[in-house]
Each structure stands twice: as structure tokens, then as C-alpha cells.
């Protein structure tokens, strides 16, 4: 029998803790988000983490609003958390401790919760019926949005409640103008003038009859209008 | 506010139908062009007479149809063809509607077609009265007996039968009214905004087929039904031979004349 043993003394906490919310996005359009967690220690066996901050305290008993109220849980590289309700900036904090409970420093990340969809207001069109005959082959309208937006598209849809993923984008090969745009930073409350030509309308939706034309915009948070 | 709007695509031209009598004299000829949808006010309407001359014409626009009388005074007697082409409100062109019409005139032999000895004759004098003598050969008619103002139209029996029928059924597109009957004629006056309005100097003028005035009636407040709505009980002329008459509502709205004309066909039975 040996008359000795080895005992490792470890007083160093995990190094370089980091938390990244929604892949570093500036905005979150919904409360449920993903947090990516990391530290530079290669072997994380027996490691635990603690997360707290501006969260919905009813969603996860281990993730609460204060450090004291949250619990240590086993290491995971990703964790779904639910932000506290209410629009605005949300901050989430993170710590990790090793297998002998040496704690890291505190890391944090912030994200702006914006669940409000932009509102589109259409003016026009100037006519309710068009053909493909010159002089009567174009309808003009304009639209404006209540907030700054980054992208828009004009579609033929099958119902007035359709979302931006449905319908057919109206092309511009027949002369139509401003049927889409993604230049970003379009100012709020500033009309964008559009023209729909009969040939393009027919290309998007064949056959005579009444069509539903709908404008969709995406704000800077990524919310699409409906 | 909505983020959508409705837009109708219409790439189909209207279908139009042309109504006109089968024959006419050198007079005003009623014409009606009916579409199967709302029409633009532009109508390409013209007549090509038997000599190939083209005469453009204009008639009034009433939404889904055009109606009016076009002058045939300058047309050569014989078979003429009326052509019409309209367009809808988004400029899709209609079909070309056409209608052949026999134009009879004065002081001119319009047709000479003898296929059998049993040739029938139609003699139209300058008053436009029709006489039909069936079964007579041309040899029975001495050319010296024709006065300068006599129109001679000669055709085969079937053709003449058709012409005879045309006389009786002329203006078959019109509602028939019996001679001597009393009809209720109504008018609705509106301003340019479509609002009913009581005009001044309301008259009902009745013309014969040659546009000679046969009656002028001053319409008063006694004939007022409600704002902008007037009527008159008019007793039609007596007679036996089918004919058409025209009536005209005339009034002045804010000093500007407004007229609306219609045509009635009168028959004995």
C-alpha cells in the first residue's frame, strides 16, 4: 500500500466565458431565443452554468431574474431562454464553474426585443381595372410604413390575410416599378410610388379577374408586416 | 389601413351587337350598338354605301350601349353596310359588328335583277310609300310611265318577299305600340353629379320618321312625380301602316339644354 496520494489543487475558474444571443442579432422578434455559451477551457467535464437576467421567470425555474434565484445546471453549449415580455433591450448574464466549483467571471449579452410588426398604409390605386392596352395598362399607388424598414415586396396573393411567404411577386419585366426592394433603411412615413402594369400582373397571376395586391415590408428587427 | 387593394385585370374585349333596320330611305336611320359590358365612349361607326363610299357617324353613348340616328342622306341607294367597333373602359377592342341595310332613294334605279319572267316589282315613290305588285313581268311596265321622281327597285320574287317583310317588321328592335294608344313617357333629370334636379322649360317634342315635328308639349309641374322625375301621357297618332316616331324630352338645367330621344314603333295590331 502506498503511503501517499496525489491531490490536485485547482483554484482557477474557467476562462473567457461568453454568451451570444440569437447568433449576435441586434433584434429578437420573439421572446424565445437561443443563447450560445462557451468558455476557453477544453475539458468541461463536470462544469456547470448559471444564467439569469431579463427573462420570463415562469418559463424555466433554473433561469431567473437574479443570480441568487437561478440554479447551477450542467454544462450545455446552447440554451433556449425566454426573454421577459415587453419591448426593448434585454440583458442576459452567464457564469460557468468547473468541477471543483471555481467560478468564472460574469459574461453578459443584450438584445432588443421587438415583436411589433410594421404597418403599411396604401394610397390608391388610381384605377380599379387595367388591361394590357396602352393608356389603360397601368395602375399607380404608393405606400408608406410607420417605421424604418429594410425590405419590401409587392405580391399577388389569394387572400387578404396572406403573409409574406405566400403569393407571387409581381415582376418588373413589363414595366412595373418598385415591386420590391432591399436597400435597407427606408425611412418611415415616406411614400414609395409604385406602378403595376397589366403584363406583369398577368405574369404573376394569369387570367382576367380581380386580383389582390398586397405590400409586405420587413422592419429592422426582422418583423414582416401582414 | 389595409396593406392590400383589389385590382381587376381585363384583357378581353367586349362583344358588341349592331341593331339597325333592314332597310331605310335617304333619311335618319336608327342604330343601336350593344355591348356585353361597360363600354368606353369611343365608337368607330361608319357606313359603306353601295358605291364604296365611307361615311363616319356619331351616336350617343349610354354606358353599355350606343344609340342614335345616323343620316343616310348622302348615301348611294343600294346595299350599304354599317360597321361598328367599340372598346371597353380599359381599351380592349371589341369585335367588328356589321349590318347590311337596303338603302332606297329617289330618281335612281338602284337595282335591276331579272331572273324569271314572273318578276315582281316594288315601286317606291318620292314619299317613300311602298307598293308591291307581284307576278308582273317587267314588260308590263312602260319606261315612259316612270316619272323622274320614281324609284324603281326590281328583284326576284324571294327578294321582294323579303323586302315586303322588311317593311312590316322594320325596326323589329323596337318595342311596338298600337296606333291611337296612350303611352306614359317618363323622364329623370339629373345634374352632372348625378343628383336629381328639377329643370326649367321642360318640353316633350314628337317627330315623325322624317324628323318633322308633329307635336310640341310644354310639361309643367302637374306632370312632376318627384324631384327630377316627370311624366306625360301621350296619345299616339292614328294610322294603319307601321311606322316609327321619335320623341324628345327637352329641358334646361341651370340654363344648359339637355335632351334625351327615343324611338317608338307604331303598328295597328
Coordinates of C-alpha atoms in Angstrom, one line a residue:
Chain A
X1 CA 0.0 0.0 0.0
X2 CA 1.3 3.4 -0.9
X3 CA 1.8 5.8 1.9
X4 CA 1.0 8.8 -0.2
X5 CA -1.6 10.2 -2.6
X6 CA -1.9 12.9 -5.2
X7 CA -4.3 15.8 -4.6
X8 CA -4.8 18.4 -7.2
X9 CA -5.3 21.9 -6.1
X10 CA -7.4 23.9 -8.6
X11 CA -8.2 27.5 -7.6
X12 CA -8.6 28.8 -11.2
X13 CA -12.1 29.4 -12.6
X14 CA -13.0 28.7 -16.2
X15 CA -11.5 31.2 -18.6
X16 CA -13.1 33.6 -21.0
X17 CA -16.8 32.9 -20.5
X18 CA -19.0 34.1 -23.3
X19 CA -22.7 34.3 -24.1
X20 CA -24.1 35.1 -27.6
X21 CA -27.9 35.7 -28.1
X22 CA -29.5 34.7 -31.4
X23 CA -26.2 34.5 -33.1
X24 CA -25.4 38.0 -32.3
X25 CA -28.5 39.6 -33.7
X26 CA -29.4 43.1 -32.7
X27 CA -33.1 42.3 -32.5
X28 CA -35.2 39.5 -31.4
X29 CA -38.7 39.3 -32.9
X30 CA -40.0 36.8 -30.3
X31 CA -39.4 36.1 -26.7
X32 CA -37.9 32.6 -27.2
X33 CA -34.3 32.9 -28.2
X34 CA -31.2 30.7 -28.3
X35 CA -28.1 31.5 -26.2
X36 CA -24.7 30.1 -27.3
X37 CA -22.4 29.5 -24.3
X38 CA -18.7 29.0 -24.3
X39 CA -15.5 29.2 -22.3
X40 CA -12.0 28.5 -23.4
X41 CA -11.4 25.5 -21.1
X42 CA -11.1 22.5 -23.4
X43 CA -12.4 19.9 -21.0
X44 CA -15.7 20.9 -19.5
X45 CA -16.4 17.6 -17.7
X46 CA -18.3 18.4 -14.5
X47 CA -18.8 22.0 -15.5
X48 CA -22.0 23.9 -14.6
X49 CA -23.5 27.1 -15.7
X50 CA -25.8 29.7 -14.3
X51 CA -28.0 32.1 -16.4
X52 CA -30.1 35.0 -15.2
X53 CA -31.3 38.4 -16.3
X54 CA -34.3 39.9 -18.1
X55 CA -36.1 36.6 -18.6
X56 CA -39.5 35.2 -18.2
X57 CA -39.2 33.6 -14.8
X58 CA -42.1 31.3 -15.3
X59 CA -40.5 29.6 -18.3
X60 CA -37.5 27.9 -16.6
X61 CA -37.1 27.5 -12.9
X62 CA -33.3 27.4 -13.3
X63 CA -33.1 30.7 -15.2
X64 CA -34.4 33.5 -13.2
X65 CA -34.1 37.3 -12.9
X66 CA -31.2 37.3 -10.4
X67 CA -28.1 35.3 -9.9
X68 CA -29.3 34.3 -6.5
X69 CA -32.6 33.0 -7.7
X70 CA -31.1 31.0 -10.6
X71 CA -29.7 27.5 -10.3
X72 CA -26.5 25.9 -11.4
X73 CA -27.2 23.4 -14.2
X74 CA -25.0 21.0 -16.1
X75 CA -22.9 22.4 -18.9
X76 CA -24.5 22.9 -22.2
X77 CA -23.3 24.8 -25.2
X78 CA -26.7 26.1 -26.2
X79 CA -29.6 27.0 -24.0
X80 CA -33.1 28.2 -25.0
X81 CA -34.3 31.1 -22.9
X82 CA -37.4 33.2 -22.8
X83 CA -36.9 36.9 -22.6
X84 CA -39.1 38.9 -20.3
X85 CA -42.1 40.4 -22.1
X86 CA -42.2 44.0 -23.2
X87 CA -40.4 45.7 -26.0
X88 CA -36.9 47.0 -25.5
X89 CA -33.4 45.9 -24.6
X90 CA -32.9 42.7 -22.6
X91 CA -29.7 41.6 -20.9
X92 CA -28.8 38.1 -20.0
X93 CA -26.0 37.1 -17.7
X94 CA -23.9 33.9 -17.6
X95 CA -21.4 32.2 -15.4
X96 CA -19.7 28.9 -15.5
X97 CA -18.0 26.9 -12.8
X98 CA -15.7 24.0 -13.1
X99 CA -15.9 20.6 -11.4
X100 CA -14.5 22.0 -8.2
X101 CA -16.8 24.9 -8.4
X102 CA -14.3 27.6 -9.3
X103 CA -16.4 30.2 -10.9
X104 CA -15.6 32.2 -14.0
X105 CA -16.2 35.9 -14.4
X106 CA -19.6 37.1 -15.4
X107 CA -20.4 37.4 -19.1
X108 CA -23.4 39.2 -20.5
X109 CA -25.2 39.9 -23.8
X110 CA -28.0 42.2 -24.7
X111 CA -30.6 42.0 -27.4
X112 CA -33.6 44.3 -28.3
X113 CA -36.9 42.6 -28.2
X114 CA -39.1 43.9 -31.0
X115 CA -42.2 42.0 -31.7
X116 CA -44.2 44.8 -33.3
X117 CA -45.0 44.4 -36.9
X118 CA -44.6 47.3 -39.2
X119 CA -47.9 48.8 -40.5
X120 CA -48.2 49.5 -44.2
X121 CA -50.6 52.2 -45.5
X122 CA -51.5 52.2 -49.1
X123 CA -52.7 55.2 -51.1
X124 CA -54.6 54.4 -54.3
X125 CA -54.6 52.8 -56.7
X126 CA -55.7 55.4 -59.1
X127 CA -57.8 52.9 -61.1
X128 CA -59.5 49.7 -60.2
X129 CA -59.2 47.9 -63.5
X130 CA -56.4 47.7 -66.1
X131 CA -55.8 45.9 -69.3
X132 CA -52.7 45.4 -71.4
X133 CA -53.6 48.1 -73.9
X134 CA -51.5 51.2 -73.8
X135 CA -53.2 54.0 -71.9
X136 CA -55.2 51.7 -69.7
X137 CA -52.5 49.2 -68.8
X138 CA -51.1 50.6 -65.6
X139 CA -52.3 51.2 -62.0
X140 CA -50.4 53.6 -59.7
X141 CA -50.3 53.6 -56.0
X142 CA -48.0 54.4 -53.2
X143 CA -47.4 53.0 -49.7
X144 CA -45.7 54.2 -46.6
X145 CA -44.7 52.4 -43.4
X146 CA -44.9 53.6 -39.8
X147 CA -41.3 52.7 -39.0
X148 CA -38.0 52.4 -40.7
X149 CA -37.8 49.3 -42.8
X150 CA -35.2 47.3 -44.7
X151 CA -37.1 45.4 -47.3
X152 CA -40.4 45.3 -49.2
X153 CA -42.2 43.3 -51.9
X154 CA -45.4 43.7 -53.8
X155 CA -47.3 40.4 -54.4
X156 CA -50.5 39.0 -55.8
X157 CA -52.0 36.9 -53.0
X158 CA -55.0 34.7 -52.8
X159 CA -56.5 36.2 -49.6
X160 CA -56.3 39.5 -47.9
X161 CA -54.8 37.8 -44.8
X162 CA -51.9 36.2 -46.6
X163 CA -48.4 36.5 -45.1
X164 CA -45.2 37.5 -46.9
X165 CA -44.3 33.9 -47.6
X166 CA -47.3 33.3 -49.8
X167 CA -48.4 34.7 -53.2
X168 CA -46.4 35.6 -56.2
X169 CA -44.1 38.5 -56.5
X170 CA -45.1 40.9 -59.4
X171 CA -42.2 41.1 -61.9
X172 CA -41.0 44.3 -63.5
X173 CA -40.2 43.0 -66.9
X174 CA -43.4 44.5 -68.3
X175 CA -42.6 48.0 -67.0
X176 CA -43.8 47.8 -63.4
X177 CA -41.8 49.8 -60.9
X178 CA -41.0 49.4 -57.2
X179 CA -42.3 45.9 -56.9
X180 CA -39.6 45.0 -54.4
X181 CA -36.6 46.5 -52.7
X182 CA -34.0 45.5 -50.1
X183 CA -31.8 48.6 -49.9
X184 CA -32.4 48.9 -46.2
X185 CA -33.1 52.0 -44.1
X186 CA -36.2 53.0 -46.0
X187 CA -37.5 56.0 -44.0
X188 CA -40.7 55.8 -42.1
X189 CA -43.8 57.7 -43.3
X190 CA -42.3 58.4 -46.7
X191 CA -44.3 57.3 -49.6
X192 CA -42.9 54.9 -52.1
X193 CA -44.5 55.2 -55.5
X194 CA -45.3 52.0 -57.4
X195 CA -46.8 51.1 -60.8
X196 CA -48.3 47.8 -61.8
X197 CA -48.6 47.1 -65.5
X198 CA -51.1 44.7 -66.9
X199 CA -48.5 42.4 -68.5
X200 CA -46.7 42.0 -65.2
X201 CA -49.9 41.4 -63.3
X202 CA -50.8 38.7 -65.8
X203 CA -47.4 37.1 -65.4
X204 CA -47.9 37.0 -61.7
X205 CA -51.5 35.8 -61.9
X206 CA -52.8 34.6 -65.2
X207 CA -56.3 35.2 -66.3
X208 CA -58.7 38.1 -66.2
X209 CA -60.4 38.9 -62.9
X210 CA -60.0 40.7 -59.7
X211 CA -56.6 40.3 -58.1
X212 CA -55.5 41.1 -54.5
X213 CA -52.3 43.1 -54.5
X214 CA -50.6 43.2 -51.1
X215 CA -47.5 45.1 -49.9
X216 CA -45.2 43.4 -47.4
X217 CA -42.4 45.2 -45.6
X218 CA -39.8 44.0 -43.1
X219 CA -38.6 46.3 -40.4
X220 CA -35.1 46.4 -39.0
X221 CA -35.9 43.9 -36.3
X222 CA -37.0 41.4 -39.0
X223 CA -40.7 41.6 -38.4
X224 CA -42.7 41.3 -41.6
X225 CA -45.9 43.2 -42.0
X226 CA -49.2 41.3 -42.5
Chain B
X1 CA -55.5 51.0 -43.2
X2 CA -55.1 47.9 -45.3
X3 CA -51.8 46.8 -46.8
X4 CA -53.7 45.5 -49.9
X5 CA -56.0 46.6 -52.6
X6 CA -58.1 45.0 -55.3
X7 CA -57.1 45.4 -58.9
X8 CA -59.0 43.9 -61.8
X9 CA -57.1 42.6 -64.8
X10 CA -59.2 42.7 -68.0
X11 CA -57.6 41.6 -71.2
X12 CA -60.7 40.6 -73.0
X13 CA -62.5 42.8 -75.5
X14 CA -66.2 43.3 -75.3
X15 CA -68.7 41.6 -77.7
X16 CA -70.9 44.0 -79.4
X17 CA -74.1 43.6 -81.4
X18 CA -75.3 46.1 -84.0
X19 CA -79.0 46.7 -84.4
X20 CA -80.4 48.6 -87.3
X21 CA -83.4 48.3 -89.7
X22 CA -83.2 46.0 -92.7
X23 CA -83.8 49.0 -95.0
X24 CA -84.1 52.7 -94.9
X25 CA -84.7 55.7 -97.1
X26 CA -82.5 58.7 -97.5
X27 CA -83.3 59.6 -94.0
X28 CA -82.1 59.3 -90.5
X29 CA -81.6 55.7 -89.6
X30 CA -81.8 54.5 -86.0
X31 CA -78.8 52.4 -84.9
X32 CA -78.0 50.8 -81.6
X33 CA -74.7 49.1 -80.7
X34 CA -75.0 47.0 -77.6
X35 CA -72.0 45.6 -75.6
X36 CA -71.8 42.9 -73.1
X37 CA -70.0 45.1 -70.6
X38 CA -69.5 48.8 -69.9
X39 CA -68.1 50.5 -73.0
X40 CA -65.8 53.4 -73.4
X41 CA -67.3 56.4 -75.1
X42 CA -65.2 55.9 -78.3
X43 CA -67.1 54.2 -81.0
X44 CA -65.8 53.6 -84.5
X45 CA -69.1 53.7 -86.5
X46 CA -69.3 54.1 -90.2
X47 CA -71.4 53.1 -93.2
X48 CA -70.0 52.0 -96.6
X49 CA -72.6 52.6 -99.3
X50 CA -73.2 50.6 -102.5
X51 CA -70.6 52.7 -104.3
X52 CA -67.9 52.0 -101.7
X53 CA -68.0 55.4 -100.1
X54 CA -67.4 55.6 -96.4
X55 CA -69.4 57.8 -94.1
X56 CA -68.4 58.1 -90.5
X57 CA -71.1 58.6 -87.9
X58 CA -71.5 59.5 -84.3
X59 CA -74.2 58.3 -81.9
X60 CA -74.7 58.8 -78.2
X61 CA -73.0 56.8 -75.5
X62 CA -75.1 55.2 -72.7
X63 CA -72.7 53.0 -70.7
X64 CA -73.1 49.6 -72.1
X65 CA -74.6 50.7 -75.4
X66 CA -74.7 53.4 -78.0
X67 CA -77.8 54.7 -79.6
X68 CA -78.8 57.3 -82.1
X69 CA -79.8 58.1 -85.6
X70 CA -77.3 58.5 -88.4
X71 CA -78.0 60.4 -91.6
X72 CA -78.3 58.4 -94.8
X73 CA -79.0 61.5 -97.0
X74 CA -75.7 61.3 -98.8
X75 CA -75.5 57.6 -99.3
X76 CA -75.9 56.0 -102.7
X77 CA -79.0 53.8 -102.9
X78 CA -78.5 50.1 -102.8
X79 CA -77.0 47.7 -100.3
X80 CA -74.9 49.5 -97.6
X81 CA -73.1 48.1 -94.7
X82 CA -72.9 49.6 -91.3
X83 CA -69.7 48.7 -89.3
X84 CA -69.1 49.3 -85.6
X85 CA -66.3 48.7 -83.3
X86 CA -66.2 49.7 -79.7
X87 CA -63.8 49.2 -76.8
X88 CA -64.3 48.6 -73.1
X89 CA -63.3 51.0 -70.4
X90 CA -59.7 49.7 -70.4
X91 CA -59.5 50.0 -74.2
X92 CA -59.8 46.3 -75.1
X93 CA -61.2 46.4 -78.6
X94 CA -64.5 44.7 -79.4
X95 CA -65.3 42.5 -82.4
X96 CA -66.3 44.4 -85.6
X97 CA -70.1 44.2 -85.8
X98 CA -71.7 44.8 -89.2
X99 CA -75.2 45.0 -90.6
X100 CA -76.3 45.3 -94.2
X101 CA -79.1 47.6 -95.0
X102 CA -81.0 48.3 -98.1
X103 CA -81.0 52.0 -98.9
X104 CA -83.7 53.1 -101.3
X105 CA -83.5 56.5 -102.9
X106 CA -85.2 58.7 -105.4
X107 CA -84.6 59.4 -109.1
X108 CA -82.4 56.4 -109.5
X109 CA -82.8 52.8 -110.4
X110 CA -81.0 51.1 -107.6
X111 CA -81.1 47.5 -108.8
X112 CA -82.1 45.6 -111.8
X113 CA -82.1 41.9 -111.5
X114 CA -84.4 39.8 -113.6
X115 CA -84.2 36.1 -113.2
X116 CA -87.6 34.9 -114.3
X117 CA -90.4 36.2 -116.4
X118 CA -92.5 36.2 -113.2
X119 CA -90.8 39.2 -111.9
X120 CA -92.3 41.2 -109.1
X121 CA -91.9 44.9 -108.8
X122 CA -91.5 47.3 -106.0
X123 CA -92.2 50.9 -106.8
X124 CA -91.3 53.5 -104.3
X125 CA -92.5 57.0 -105.0
X126 CA -90.8 60.0 -103.6
X127 CA -92.9 59.8 -100.4
X128 CA -91.4 56.5 -99.6
X129 CA -94.7 54.7 -99.8
X130 CA -94.3 51.1 -100.8
X131 CA -96.3 49.3 -103.4
X132 CA -95.9 45.7 -104.3
X133 CA -97.1 44.2 -107.5
X134 CA -96.4 40.5 -107.6
X135 CA -96.4 38.3 -110.6
X136 CA -96.0 41.0 -113.2
X137 CA -93.5 40.9 -115.8
X138 CA -91.2 43.8 -116.5
X139 CA -92.7 44.1 -120.0
X140 CA -95.9 45.3 -118.4
X141 CA -94.2 48.4 -117.3
X142 CA -93.6 51.1 -119.8
X143 CA -90.4 53.0 -119.0
X144 CA -92.2 56.2 -120.2
X145 CA -94.7 55.7 -117.3
X146 CA -92.0 56.2 -114.7
X147 CA -91.8 59.8 -113.6
X148 CA -88.4 61.3 -112.8
X149 CA -89.1 61.1 -109.1
X150 CA -89.9 57.4 -109.1
X151 CA -87.6 54.9 -107.7
X152 CA -87.7 51.5 -109.3
X153 CA -86.4 48.6 -107.4
X154 CA -86.6 45.3 -109.2
X155 CA -85.8 41.9 -107.8
X156 CA -86.8 38.3 -107.8
X157 CA -89.8 37.1 -106.0
X158 CA -88.0 35.9 -102.9
X159 CA -86.1 39.1 -102.7
X160 CA -89.2 41.1 -102.9
X161 CA -90.9 39.0 -100.4
X162 CA -88.1 39.7 -98.0
X163 CA -88.4 43.4 -98.8
X164 CA -92.1 43.3 -98.1
X165 CA -91.4 41.6 -94.8
X166 CA -88.8 44.2 -94.0
X167 CA -91.4 46.9 -94.4
X168 CA -93.7 45.3 -91.9
X169 CA -91.0 44.2 -89.5
X170 CA -88.8 47.2 -89.9
X171 CA -87.4 48.4 -86.6
X172 CA -88.0 45.0 -85.1
X173 CA -85.5 46.0 -82.4
X174 CA -88.1 48.5 -81.1
X175 CA -91.0 47.9 -78.8
X176 CA -94.3 48.0 -80.7
X177 CA -97.1 50.3 -79.7
X178 CA -100.6 50.4 -81.2
X179 CA -101.8 53.4 -83.1
X180 CA -104.1 55.6 -81.0
X181 CA -102.9 54.1 -77.7
X182 CA -101.9 56.3 -74.9
X183 CA -98.4 55.8 -73.5
X184 CA -96.7 57.1 -70.4
X185 CA -93.5 58.8 -71.2
X186 CA -91.2 59.4 -68.3
X187 CA -88.0 61.4 -67.8
X188 CA -85.5 61.6 -65.0
X189 CA -83.4 64.7 -64.9
X190 CA -80.0 64.8 -63.1
X191 CA -77.2 67.3 -62.9
X192 CA -73.6 66.4 -63.8
X193 CA -73.1 65.0 -60.4
X194 CA -75.9 62.6 -60.8
X195 CA -78.2 64.3 -58.4
X196 CA -81.9 64.6 -59.3
X197 CA -82.8 68.2 -60.3
X198 CA -85.9 70.0 -61.5
X199 CA -85.1 71.6 -64.8
X200 CA -86.8 74.5 -66.4
X201 CA -88.6 74.8 -69.8
X202 CA -89.5 71.1 -70.0
X203 CA -90.9 70.1 -73.4
X204 CA -91.9 66.9 -75.0
X205 CA -91.3 67.1 -78.8
X206 CA -92.6 64.3 -81.1
X207 CA -91.2 63.8 -84.6
X208 CA -92.2 61.6 -87.4
X209 CA -89.8 59.3 -89.2
X210 CA -88.5 62.2 -91.3
X211 CA -87.9 64.3 -88.2
X212 CA -90.8 66.7 -88.9
X213 CA -92.2 67.9 -85.6
X214 CA -95.7 66.6 -85.1
X215 CA -96.2 67.7 -81.5
X216 CA -94.6 70.0 -79.0
X217 CA -95.9 69.7 -75.5
X218 CA -94.9 72.0 -72.6
X219 CA -94.6 69.9 -69.5
X220 CA -95.5 71.6 -66.2
X221 CA -95.3 70.9 -62.5
X222 CA -98.6 69.0 -62.9
X223 CA -96.5 66.3 -64.6
X224 CA -94.0 66.2 -61.8
X225 CA -93.7 62.9 -59.8
X226 CA -90.9 63.9 -57.6
X227 CA -87.6 65.8 -57.8
X228 CA -86.3 65.4 -61.3
X229 CA -89.0 62.8 -62.3
X230 CA -91.6 63.9 -64.8
X231 CA -94.1 62.1 -67.0
X232 CA -96.5 62.8 -69.8
X233 CA -99.4 60.7 -71.0
X234 CA -99.2 60.9 -74.8
X235 CA -101.8 59.6 -77.2
X236 CA -100.1 58.1 -80.2
X237 CA -101.2 59.2 -83.7
X238 CA -103.7 57.1 -85.5
X239 CA -102.9 55.1 -88.6
X240 CA -102.6 51.6 -90.1
X241 CA -99.3 51.3 -91.8
X242 CA -96.4 50.5 -89.4
X243 CA -94.1 53.4 -88.9
X244 CA -91.8 54.9 -86.3
X245 CA -91.9 58.1 -84.5
X246 CA -89.3 59.8 -82.3
X247 CA -89.9 61.7 -79.1
X248 CA -87.6 64.0 -77.3
X249 CA -87.5 65.2 -73.8
X250 CA -86.1 68.7 -73.7
X251 CA -85.3 70.7 -70.6
X252 CA -82.8 73.2 -69.4
X253 CA -80.7 72.6 -66.3
X254 CA -79.0 75.7 -64.9
X255 CA -79.5 77.2 -68.3
X256 CA -78.0 74.4 -70.3
X257 CA -80.2 72.3 -72.6
X258 CA -80.5 68.6 -72.0
X259 CA -82.2 66.2 -74.4
X260 CA -83.0 62.6 -74.5
X261 CA -84.5 60.9 -77.5
X262 CA -86.2 57.6 -78.0
X263 CA -87.9 55.9 -80.9
X264 CA -91.3 54.2 -80.9
X265 CA -92.6 51.8 -83.5
X266 CA -96.3 52.1 -84.2
X267 CA -98.4 49.3 -85.5
X268 CA -102.1 48.7 -86.0
X269 CA -102.2 45.3 -84.4

